[in-house]
């Protein structure tokens, strides 16, 4: 009996060992490997490859031409082949604290790092990610602090004629506190959706950490889908797994701004909110900044805090909508009501830098008070995460 039991255990161990070998295919390749000095090694096992490269925002930028203009894009560097077909590259200098994205290029084919399960989608691009901790980047990490709740919730928009989805962050303790909370509406850019700020912007991590540190007030954060033709993010609607696209109808022609009061009404009805101007904020990046600008001036009694992150400013000249009529007069009314904060942030290399400069000049000439925050680099999530960490602590202060 003991012999049978022994052989049974032996067979089980062998089976597990063989299963693991089949699953992993031998010793695992570690990539990315973050060293103690914050240099990083990337590795890829590709014994039949002729050329392997890594591209990512940890490298110096390069100019990339797109249908929407020329942008700063991630650099590219070659890996060197080593033993057993493992290609390798180590950054020559330590990386600064930040959330970084990257992918491999094998013989001109872009692929994900098979050794790194952490990936993020940005419109139609998928990249691997890793974090170098320290300084501001610690706000992007999941730390040992009380955590809020992230929900995907549907609402009806009669103006747009469909049910639509939004992502809502409620702060730690919301479910049991019985309290009412201020609301921050946070809007994405062109091609993004209600998932963008949570995934790429690290909203829940940033808010959890700022609130825990006492640097931000506990607040509800509402992240809508700013594409008025969409029900929700690609793959999350009855249309199925349609390809994500930047070229969507009804994005910056007034529909979203017209329908936005329905979002506010739904949130005030569904959540325990402080339902007044003094306890509402709106901000967004790029197209979302454009929406924030025009929503806040269209409804001057709705928001006391406004944030424009690398914002587009004015509509295309071909666009006709009552939302954009009487721009100067609406802006005058908005500032006559003295918003608590009108905040503008942009990078010096951003393709929208000049239009933001012109807008600020106009505000200066009219004596409209605003706060300006300038960073380096361009139209990138690195900047927008920074802006969120700077803007959120200024909201709802007594």
Short mmCIF file of C-alpha atoms in Angstrom, two decimals:
data_model
loop_
_atom_site.label_atom_id
_atom_site.label_comp_id
_atom_site.label_asym_id
_atom_site.label_seq_id
_atom_site.Cartn_x
_atom_site.Cartn_y
_atom_site.Cartn_z
CA UNK A 1 0.00 0.00 0.00
CA UNK A 2 2.86 2.36 0.90
CA UNK A 3 4.61 1.54 -2.40
CA UNK A 4 1.45 2.34 -4.35
CA UNK A 5 1.08 5.64 -2.46
CA UNK A 6 4.75 6.49 -3.09
CA UNK A 7 4.53 5.86 -6.83
CA UNK A 8 1.25 7.78 -7.02
CA UNK A 9 2.88 10.84 -5.43
CA UNK A 10 5.93 10.42 -7.68
CA UNK A 11 3.74 10.30 -10.79
CA UNK A 12 1.86 13.43 -9.65
CA UNK A 13 5.11 15.34 -9.10
CA UNK A 14 6.43 14.30 -12.52
CA UNK A 15 3.17 15.24 -14.19
CA UNK A 16 3.22 18.70 -12.59
CA UNK A 17 6.89 19.18 -13.52
CA UNK A 18 6.28 18.24 -17.16
CA UNK A 19 3.18 20.45 -17.26
CA UNK A 20 5.18 23.39 -15.95
CA UNK A 21 7.94 22.75 -18.45
CA UNK A 22 5.41 22.68 -21.29
CA UNK A 23 3.80 25.84 -19.98
CA UNK A 24 6.96 27.88 -19.53
CA UNK A 25 9.23 26.29 -22.11
CA UNK A 26 12.26 26.25 -19.83
CA UNK A 27 13.79 28.97 -17.72
CA UNK A 28 11.77 32.20 -17.89
CA UNK A 29 13.20 35.34 -19.48
CA UNK A 30 13.03 38.30 -17.10
CA UNK A 31 11.86 41.47 -18.83
CA UNK A 32 11.81 44.26 -17.98
CA UNK A 33 14.30 43.92 -15.13
CA UNK A 34 14.49 47.08 -13.01
CA UNK A 35 17.86 47.29 -11.30
CA UNK A 36 18.63 48.92 -7.96
CA UNK A 37 20.06 52.00 -9.71
CA UNK A 38 16.90 52.34 -11.89
CA UNK A 39 18.55 51.23 -15.09
CA UNK A 40 16.29 48.75 -16.89
CA UNK A 41 17.10 45.66 -18.95
CA UNK A 42 14.75 44.45 -21.68
CA UNK A 43 15.03 40.89 -22.95
CA UNK A 44 13.35 38.85 -25.67
CA UNK A 45 14.02 35.25 -26.65
CA UNK A 46 13.90 35.18 -30.44
CA UNK A 47 16.61 32.80 -31.74
CA UNK A 48 15.47 33.03 -35.37
CA UNK A 49 15.16 36.82 -35.48
CA UNK A 50 17.49 38.91 -37.63
CA UNK A 51 16.86 42.23 -35.87
CA UNK A 52 15.19 43.06 -32.55
CA UNK A 53 14.44 46.56 -31.30
CA UNK A 54 12.61 48.12 -28.39
CA UNK A 55 10.53 51.28 -28.69
CA UNK A 56 9.10 53.23 -25.78
CA UNK A 57 8.65 56.55 -24.07
CA UNK A 58 11.71 55.90 -21.89
CA UNK A 59 13.81 56.68 -24.99
CA UNK A 60 14.45 60.12 -26.56
CA UNK A 61 11.52 61.11 -28.77
CA UNK A 62 11.45 61.14 -32.55
CA UNK A 63 9.13 62.90 -34.99
CA UNK A 64 6.28 60.76 -36.31
CA UNK A 65 4.00 61.83 -39.15
CA UNK A 66 0.29 61.01 -38.79
CA UNK A 67 -2.89 62.04 -40.64
CA UNK A 68 -3.42 64.55 -37.79
CA UNK A 69 -0.01 66.17 -38.08
CA UNK A 70 3.56 65.60 -36.91
CA UNK A 71 3.96 64.46 -33.31
CA UNK A 72 6.72 63.49 -30.93
CA UNK A 73 6.78 59.71 -30.73
CA UNK A 74 8.78 57.12 -28.80
CA UNK A 75 12.35 56.44 -29.84
CA UNK A 76 13.76 53.10 -31.04
CA UNK A 77 16.96 51.25 -30.07
CA UNK A 78 18.51 47.92 -31.12
CA UNK A 79 18.87 44.91 -28.82
CA UNK A 80 21.98 42.70 -28.94
CA UNK A 81 21.68 38.93 -29.34
CA UNK A 82 23.22 36.82 -26.58
CA UNK A 83 23.20 33.19 -25.51
CA UNK A 84 20.37 30.88 -26.61
CA UNK A 85 18.86 33.55 -28.83
CA UNK A 86 18.03 35.96 -26.00
CA UNK A 87 18.24 39.56 -27.18
CA UNK A 88 19.01 42.23 -24.61
CA UNK A 89 19.25 45.98 -24.07
CA UNK A 90 20.02 47.88 -20.87
CA UNK A 91 19.37 51.59 -20.60
CA UNK A 92 22.72 53.42 -20.38
CA UNK A 93 21.37 55.81 -17.73
CA UNK A 94 18.96 55.34 -14.81
CA UNK A 95 15.36 56.15 -15.66
CA UNK A 96 13.56 58.87 -13.76
CA UNK A 97 10.48 57.94 -11.72
CA UNK A 98 7.54 57.53 -14.13
CA UNK A 99 5.05 55.12 -15.66
CA UNK A 100 6.64 53.98 -18.94
CA UNK A 101 5.28 52.12 -21.96
CA UNK A 102 7.16 50.06 -24.53
CA UNK A 103 6.97 47.26 -27.09
CA UNK A 104 9.37 45.19 -29.18
CA UNK A 105 9.92 45.30 -32.94
CA UNK A 106 11.09 41.97 -34.36
CA UNK A 107 12.11 42.08 -38.03
CA UNK A 108 9.80 45.10 -38.52
CA UNK A 109 6.88 43.42 -36.71
CA UNK A 110 5.70 45.15 -33.53
CA UNK A 111 4.96 42.69 -30.70
CA UNK A 112 4.31 42.78 -26.98
CA UNK A 113 6.86 41.58 -24.44
CA UNK A 114 5.82 37.95 -23.69
CA UNK A 115 7.54 38.21 -20.30
CA UNK A 116 5.43 41.17 -19.16
CA UNK A 117 1.70 40.63 -18.61
CA UNK A 118 1.03 44.32 -17.89
CA UNK A 119 -0.40 46.07 -20.93
CA UNK A 120 -2.49 49.17 -21.66
CA UNK A 121 -4.58 50.13 -24.72
CA UNK A 122 -4.43 53.70 -25.99
CA UNK A 123 -7.02 54.05 -28.79
CA UNK A 124 -5.81 51.31 -31.19
CA UNK A 125 -2.30 50.86 -29.78
CA UNK A 126 -1.37 48.34 -27.11
CA UNK A 127 1.89 48.59 -25.16
CA UNK A 128 3.54 46.97 -22.18
CA UNK A 129 4.04 49.15 -19.11
CA UNK A 130 6.25 49.35 -16.02
CA UNK A 131 6.78 51.87 -13.22
CA UNK A 132 9.96 53.35 -11.86
CA UNK A 133 8.94 54.38 -8.35
CA UNK A 134 9.84 57.48 -6.40
CA UNK A 135 8.82 61.14 -6.35
CA UNK A 136 5.58 61.87 -8.22
CA UNK A 137 5.48 58.36 -9.72
CA UNK A 138 4.67 56.95 -6.29
CA UNK A 139 1.22 58.47 -6.79
CA UNK A 140 0.76 56.18 -9.79
CA UNK A 141 1.39 53.02 -7.75
CA UNK A 142 -1.05 50.95 -5.74
CA UNK A 143 0.11 51.74 -2.21
CA UNK A 144 -1.03 50.43 1.17
CA UNK A 145 -3.74 53.05 1.64
CA UNK A 146 -7.56 52.94 1.70
CA UNK A 147 -8.86 52.31 -1.81
CA UNK A 148 -11.84 53.77 -3.61
CA UNK A 149 -14.22 51.86 -5.87
CA UNK A 150 -14.28 51.99 -9.67
CA UNK A 151 -17.62 51.26 -11.34
CA UNK A 152 -18.80 51.06 -14.93
CA UNK A 153 -22.34 52.40 -15.01
CA UNK A 154 -24.89 53.00 -17.77
CA UNK A 155 -27.19 55.98 -18.13
CA UNK A 156 -29.76 57.10 -20.67
CA UNK A 157 -29.12 60.12 -22.88
CA UNK A 158 -32.35 61.26 -24.58
CA UNK A 159 -30.41 63.99 -26.42
CA UNK A 160 -28.04 61.48 -28.02
CA UNK A 161 -30.74 58.81 -28.33
CA UNK A 162 -28.93 55.94 -26.63
CA UNK A 163 -27.83 54.36 -23.40
CA UNK A 164 -24.23 55.23 -22.65
CA UNK A 165 -21.54 54.05 -20.26
CA UNK A 166 -19.30 56.00 -17.91
CA UNK A 167 -16.63 55.08 -15.38
CA UNK A 168 -17.09 56.42 -11.85
CA UNK A 169 -14.59 56.52 -8.99
CA UNK A 170 -15.97 56.81 -5.48
CA UNK A 171 -13.49 57.47 -2.65
CA UNK A 172 -12.65 55.01 0.12
CA UNK A 173 -15.49 54.83 2.63
CA UNK A 174 -18.18 56.10 0.26
CA UNK A 175 -20.32 52.98 0.69
CA UNK A 176 -20.56 53.29 4.49
CA UNK A 177 -20.03 56.96 5.30
CA UNK A 178 -23.49 58.31 4.48
CA UNK A 179 -21.80 61.59 3.51
CA UNK A 180 -22.28 63.67 0.38
CA UNK A 181 -19.30 64.35 -1.87
CA UNK A 182 -18.17 66.91 -4.44
CA UNK A 183 -17.89 65.71 -8.04
CA UNK A 184 -15.02 66.03 -10.51
CA UNK A 185 -15.87 65.36 -14.18
CA UNK A 186 -12.70 64.19 -15.98
CA UNK A 187 -12.76 63.98 -19.79
CA UNK A 188 -10.55 62.09 -22.24
CA UNK A 189 -8.99 63.08 -25.58
CA UNK A 190 -9.79 62.23 -29.20
CA UNK A 191 -9.98 58.50 -29.82
CA UNK A 192 -10.18 57.79 -26.10
CA UNK A 193 -13.19 56.61 -24.15
CA UNK A 194 -14.45 56.14 -20.62
CA UNK A 195 -11.58 53.71 -19.92
CA UNK A 196 -8.74 56.08 -20.85
CA UNK A 197 -8.27 58.04 -17.62
CA UNK A 198 -8.56 54.94 -15.43
CA UNK A 199 -6.08 52.88 -17.48
CA UNK A 200 -3.63 55.43 -18.86
CA UNK A 201 -4.17 58.26 -16.41
CA UNK A 202 -3.99 56.12 -13.24
CA UNK A 203 -6.90 58.12 -11.83
CA UNK A 204 -7.90 55.73 -9.07
CA UNK A 205 -4.30 55.30 -7.86
CA UNK A 206 -3.66 59.05 -7.93
CA UNK A 207 -6.88 59.90 -6.07
CA UNK A 208 -6.42 57.10 -3.53
CA UNK A 209 -2.92 58.33 -2.71
CA UNK A 210 -3.66 62.07 -2.69
CA UNK A 211 -6.71 61.58 -0.47
CA UNK A 212 -4.80 59.29 1.90
CA UNK A 213 -2.03 61.88 2.19
CA UNK A 214 -4.57 64.59 2.97
CA UNK A 215 -3.58 66.49 -0.17
CA UNK A 216 -6.96 66.15 -1.91
CA UNK A 217 -10.52 66.20 -0.65
CA UNK A 218 -12.47 62.94 -0.93
CA UNK A 219 -14.42 63.29 -4.17
CA UNK A 220 -16.38 61.38 -6.78
CA UNK A 221 -14.66 61.33 -10.19
CA UNK A 222 -16.82 60.83 -13.27
CA UNK A 223 -15.11 59.75 -16.51
CA UNK A 224 -17.54 59.88 -19.41
CA UNK A 225 -17.28 58.76 -23.02
CA UNK A 226 -16.77 62.01 -24.92
CA UNK A 227 -17.55 60.53 -28.33
CA UNK A 228 -21.21 61.40 -28.82
CA UNK A 229 -21.67 58.67 -31.44
CA UNK A 230 -20.54 55.88 -29.08
CA UNK A 231 -22.41 53.98 -26.41
CA UNK A 232 -19.19 52.95 -24.72
CA UNK A 233 -15.58 51.88 -25.27
CA UNK A 234 -14.88 49.59 -28.26
CA UNK A 235 -15.80 45.99 -27.44
CA UNK A 236 -18.16 47.09 -24.66
CA UNK A 237 -21.28 47.67 -26.78
CA UNK A 238 -23.75 45.59 -28.80
CA UNK A 239 -21.74 46.47 -31.92
CA UNK A 240 -19.14 43.94 -30.77
CA UNK A 241 -15.39 44.11 -31.06
CA UNK A 242 -15.13 46.97 -33.53
CA UNK A 243 -11.63 48.39 -34.14
CA UNK A 244 -10.88 51.49 -32.03
CA UNK A 245 -10.52 54.63 -34.14
CA UNK A 246 -9.61 58.30 -33.87
CA UNK A 247 -11.93 59.13 -36.78
CA UNK A 248 -15.29 59.17 -35.05
CA UNK A 249 -18.31 61.32 -35.92
CA UNK A 250 -19.86 63.82 -33.49
CA UNK A 251 -16.77 64.49 -31.40
CA UNK A 252 -16.14 68.25 -31.46
CA UNK A 253 -19.26 69.70 -33.13
CA UNK A 254 -21.43 70.48 -30.12
CA UNK A 255 -23.37 67.24 -29.52
CA UNK A 256 -21.44 66.16 -26.44
CA UNK A 257 -21.60 69.62 -24.87
CA UNK A 258 -25.34 69.86 -25.55
CA UNK A 259 -26.02 66.51 -23.87
CA UNK A 260 -23.69 67.00 -20.90
CA UNK A 261 -26.32 68.29 -18.42
CA UNK A 262 -27.88 64.81 -18.64
CA UNK A 263 -24.67 63.36 -17.20
CA UNK A 264 -24.70 65.80 -14.28
CA UNK A 265 -28.39 65.15 -13.61
CA UNK A 266 -27.84 61.38 -13.62
CA UNK A 267 -24.86 61.57 -11.26
CA UNK A 268 -26.70 63.83 -8.81
CA UNK A 269 -29.65 61.43 -8.85
CA UNK A 270 -27.61 58.24 -8.53
CA UNK A 271 -24.84 59.20 -6.10
CA UNK A 272 -24.68 61.13 -2.83
CA UNK A 273 -23.37 64.37 -4.28
CA UNK A 274 -23.15 67.95 -3.15
CA UNK A 275 -25.29 69.10 -6.06
CA UNK A 276 -24.20 72.68 -6.57
CA UNK A 277 -21.67 74.72 -8.52
CA UNK A 278 -19.33 75.13 -5.54
CA UNK A 279 -18.85 71.37 -5.42
CA UNK A 280 -18.41 70.60 -9.11
CA UNK A 281 -15.24 70.57 -11.21
CA UNK A 282 -14.60 69.72 -14.85
CA UNK A 283 -11.31 69.10 -16.64
CA UNK A 284 -10.02 67.18 -19.63
CA UNK A 285 -7.11 66.55 -21.92
CA UNK A 286 -6.91 67.64 -25.57
CA UNK A 287 -10.46 67.09 -26.91
CA UNK A 288 -11.58 66.70 -23.31
CA UNK A 289 -10.04 70.08 -22.53
CA UNK A 290 -11.93 71.51 -25.48
CA UNK A 291 -15.14 70.01 -24.10
CA UNK A 292 -14.36 71.34 -20.62
CA UNK A 293 -13.80 74.85 -21.97
CA UNK A 294 -17.03 74.96 -23.94
CA UNK A 295 -19.23 73.09 -21.41
CA UNK A 296 -18.11 75.36 -18.57
CA UNK A 297 -18.81 78.56 -20.52
CA UNK A 298 -22.11 77.20 -21.92
CA UNK A 299 -23.35 76.40 -18.40
CA UNK A 300 -21.65 79.06 -16.22
CA UNK A 301 -23.61 78.10 -13.10
CA UNK A 302 -22.60 74.44 -13.25
CA UNK A 303 -18.84 74.33 -12.51
CA UNK A 304 -16.69 76.29 -10.08
CA UNK A 305 -13.43 74.62 -11.11
CA UNK A 306 -12.23 74.23 -14.71
CA UNK A 307 -9.07 72.49 -15.96
CA UNK A 308 -7.72 72.59 -19.51
CA UNK A 309 -5.00 69.97 -20.03
CA UNK A 310 -3.25 70.46 -23.41
CA UNK A 311 -6.63 71.63 -24.63
CA UNK A 312 -7.85 72.23 -28.14
CA UNK A 313 -9.42 75.69 -27.99
CA UNK A 314 -11.70 76.60 -30.89
CA UNK A 315 -13.80 74.49 -33.27
CA UNK A 316 -13.03 74.03 -36.93
CA UNK A 317 -14.30 76.96 -38.97
CA UNK A 318 -16.70 74.64 -40.80
CA UNK A 319 -18.44 73.63 -37.56
CA UNK A 320 -21.78 75.29 -36.90
CA UNK A 321 -23.39 74.88 -33.48
CA UNK A 322 -25.11 77.18 -30.98
CA UNK A 323 -22.61 75.86 -28.43
CA UNK A 324 -19.83 77.86 -30.08
CA UNK A 325 -21.83 81.01 -30.87
CA UNK A 326 -21.14 84.20 -28.87
CA UNK A 327 -17.88 82.81 -27.53
CA UNK A 328 -16.62 86.11 -26.10
CA UNK A 329 -19.92 86.96 -24.42
CA UNK A 330 -20.29 83.51 -22.85
CA UNK A 331 -16.73 83.65 -21.57
CA UNK A 332 -17.39 87.10 -20.14
CA UNK A 333 -20.43 85.82 -18.25
CA UNK A 334 -18.49 82.81 -16.97
CA UNK A 335 -15.64 84.91 -15.57
CA UNK A 336 -18.03 87.52 -14.18
CA UNK A 337 -19.25 84.75 -11.88
CA UNK A 338 -15.67 84.35 -10.59
CA UNK A 339 -14.86 80.63 -10.87
CA UNK A 340 -12.78 79.43 -7.93
CA UNK A 341 -10.14 77.99 -10.29
CA UNK A 342 -9.54 78.22 -14.04
CA UNK A 343 -6.44 76.11 -14.65
CA UNK A 344 -4.45 75.73 -17.88
CA UNK A 345 -1.59 73.25 -18.32
CA UNK A 346 0.45 72.41 -21.42
CA UNK A 347 3.88 71.16 -22.53
CA UNK A 348 6.27 73.40 -24.43
CA UNK A 349 6.59 70.88 -27.27
CA UNK A 350 2.83 70.33 -27.59
CA UNK A 351 1.38 70.97 -31.04
CA UNK A 352 -1.39 72.93 -29.29
CA UNK A 353 1.05 75.16 -27.42
CA UNK A 354 0.57 78.19 -29.66
CA UNK A 355 -3.22 78.06 -29.58
CA UNK A 356 -3.06 77.88 -25.78
CA UNK A 357 -0.65 80.81 -25.76
CA UNK A 358 -3.07 82.82 -27.89
CA UNK A 359 -5.97 81.89 -25.60
CA UNK A 360 -4.03 82.95 -22.51
CA UNK A 361 -3.14 86.24 -24.18
CA UNK A 362 -6.83 86.89 -24.76
CA UNK A 363 -7.62 86.04 -21.12
CA UNK A 364 -4.87 88.40 -20.00
CA UNK A 365 -6.15 91.24 -22.18
CA UNK A 366 -9.62 90.87 -20.70
CA UNK A 367 -8.35 90.57 -17.14
CA UNK A 368 -9.73 87.08 -16.62
CA UNK A 369 -7.94 85.33 -13.77
CA UNK A 370 -6.46 81.88 -14.38
CA UNK A 371 -3.65 79.62 -13.16
CA UNK A 372 -1.01 78.46 -15.65
CA UNK A 373 1.20 75.36 -15.35
CA UNK A 374 3.84 74.59 -17.96
CA UNK A 375 5.82 71.40 -18.46
CA UNK A 376 8.31 70.18 -21.04
CA UNK A 377 7.60 67.65 -23.79
CA UNK A 378 4.45 67.32 -25.81
CA UNK A 379 0.97 65.84 -26.19
CA UNK A 380 1.56 62.80 -23.97
CA UNK A 381 0.03 60.94 -21.03
CA UNK A 382 3.11 61.68 -18.91
CA UNK A 383 2.05 65.33 -18.88
CA UNK A 384 -1.64 64.64 -18.33
CA UNK A 385 -0.93 62.50 -15.26
CA UNK A 386 1.20 65.34 -13.92
CA UNK A 387 -1.63 67.82 -14.52
CA UNK A 388 -4.09 65.60 -12.67
CA UNK A 389 -1.77 65.41 -9.66
CA UNK A 390 -1.47 69.21 -9.69
CA UNK A 391 -5.15 70.04 -10.36
CA UNK A 392 -6.95 67.62 -8.04
CA UNK A 393 -5.40 68.95 -4.78
CA UNK A 394 -6.73 72.44 -5.57
CA UNK A 395 -10.38 71.34 -5.76
CA UNK A 396 -13.11 71.89 -3.21
CA UNK A 397 -10.93 73.61 -0.62
CA UNK A 398 -12.92 75.47 1.96
#
